């Protein structure tokens, strides 16, 4: 079974940057979409960004122009570059891979934006 391994979370000051990484435990074929979700304390898990295998990308309004999803096909890794971070971005971030028959989730990585 495929596992998504996340890294890159941590504590950062407002206005700072972090880059999250997500690497499958083995190569995944026929992926329909990959993306990132986040869950703040006491909140439901919300969409951050999704990217389909045909290049369609959708960002949550709250992160547009600040966050960028990208993929390194050689390293088989998906990234979330987060710039101009705000305290409101504090949450556990989860990567996801969506296939026609299965959905895989990362273990989550904590992002805390605070002075």
Coordinates of C-alpha atoms in Angstrom, one line a residue:
X1 CA 0.0 0.0 0.0
X2 CA 1.2 3.5 -0.8
X3 CA 2.2 5.9 1.9
X4 CA 2.8 9.6 1.5
X5 CA 5.6 10.9 3.6
X6 CA 5.5 14.6 4.5
X7 CA 8.2 16.9 5.8
X8 CA 9.0 20.6 6.0
X9 CA 6.7 21.9 8.7
X10 CA 7.8 24.0 11.7
X11 CA 7.6 27.3 13.4
X12 CA 8.0 30.5 11.4
X13 CA 7.4 34.2 12.0
X14 CA 4.7 36.1 10.2
X15 CA 5.9 37.0 6.8
X16 CA 8.2 34.1 6.6
X17 CA 8.3 31.1 4.3
X18 CA 8.2 27.3 4.4
X19 CA 8.3 24.6 1.8
X20 CA 6.5 21.4 2.5
X21 CA 7.4 18.1 0.7
X22 CA 5.4 15.0 0.0
X23 CA 7.0 11.8 -1.3
X24 CA 5.2 8.5 -2.0
X25 CA 6.8 5.4 -0.5
X26 CA 6.7 4.0 -4.0
X27 CA 5.9 5.3 -7.5
X28 CA 2.3 6.0 -8.1
X29 CA 0.9 5.7 -11.6
X30 CA -2.3 7.0 -13.1
X31 CA -2.7 9.8 -10.6
X32 CA -5.8 12.0 -11.3
X33 CA -4.8 14.8 -8.9
X34 CA -2.5 15.7 -6.1
X35 CA -2.9 18.5 -3.6
X36 CA -2.7 19.8 -0.1
X37 CA -5.3 20.3 2.7
X38 CA -5.0 21.8 6.1
X39 CA -6.8 21.6 9.4
X40 CA -6.6 24.3 12.1
X41 CA -7.4 23.6 15.7
X42 CA -11.2 23.2 16.2
X43 CA -11.7 23.5 12.4
X44 CA -12.6 21.1 9.6
X45 CA -10.1 20.0 7.1
X46 CA -10.1 22.5 4.2
X47 CA -8.7 22.5 0.7
X48 CA -5.4 24.5 0.2
X49 CA -4.7 23.6 -3.5
X50 CA -5.3 20.8 -6.0
X51 CA -3.5 20.0 -9.2
X52 CA -4.8 17.6 -11.8
X53 CA -2.7 15.5 -14.1
X54 CA -3.8 17.7 -17.0
X55 CA -2.5 20.8 -15.3
X56 CA -5.7 22.3 -13.8
X57 CA -4.8 24.0 -10.5
X58 CA -7.2 25.5 -8.0
X59 CA -6.1 27.4 -4.9
X60 CA -8.2 28.4 -1.9
X61 CA -8.9 32.1 -2.0
X62 CA -7.0 32.6 1.3
X63 CA -3.7 31.3 -0.1
X64 CA -3.8 32.6 -3.7
X65 CA -0.7 34.5 -4.7
X66 CA 1.1 33.3 -1.6
X67 CA 1.3 29.5 -2.0
X68 CA 2.5 27.5 -5.0
X69 CA 2.2 23.8 -5.7
X70 CA 4.9 22.1 -7.8
X71 CA 6.3 18.7 -8.6
X72 CA 9.7 17.3 -9.2
X73 CA 9.2 14.2 -11.4
X74 CA 12.8 13.1 -11.0
X75 CA 12.5 13.0 -7.2
X76 CA 8.9 12.0 -7.4
X77 CA 8.1 14.7 -4.9
X78 CA 5.3 17.3 -4.6
X79 CA 6.0 20.6 -2.9
X80 CA 4.0 23.4 -1.4
X81 CA 5.9 26.6 -1.3
X82 CA 4.3 28.9 1.3
X83 CA 5.3 32.6 1.3
X84 CA 4.1 35.6 3.3
X85 CA 2.8 33.3 6.0
X86 CA 0.2 34.6 8.4
X87 CA -0.9 33.4 11.8
X88 CA -4.2 32.3 10.2
X89 CA -2.1 29.7 8.2
X90 CA -1.3 27.8 11.4
X91 CA -2.6 24.3 10.9
X92 CA -1.7 20.7 10.2
X93 CA -1.0 20.3 6.5
X94 CA -1.8 17.1 4.7
X95 CA -0.8 16.1 1.2
X96 CA -3.1 13.9 -0.9
X97 CA -2.9 11.8 -4.0
X98 CA -6.2 11.0 -5.8
X99 CA -6.5 8.1 -8.1
X100 CA -9.5 6.8 -10.0
X101 CA -10.0 4.1 -7.4
X102 CA -8.0 5.2 -4.3
X103 CA -7.1 8.2 -2.2
X104 CA -3.9 8.5 -0.2
X105 CA -3.1 10.9 2.6
X106 CA 0.1 12.0 4.2
X107 CA 0.6 11.8 8.0
X108 CA 0.3 15.5 8.4
X109 CA 3.0 18.1 9.3
X110 CA 2.5 21.0 11.7
X111 CA 2.9 24.6 10.5
X112 CA 2.9 27.3 13.2
X113 CA 3.1 31.0 12.3
X114 CA 3.8 33.0 15.4
X115 CA 6.0 35.8 16.7

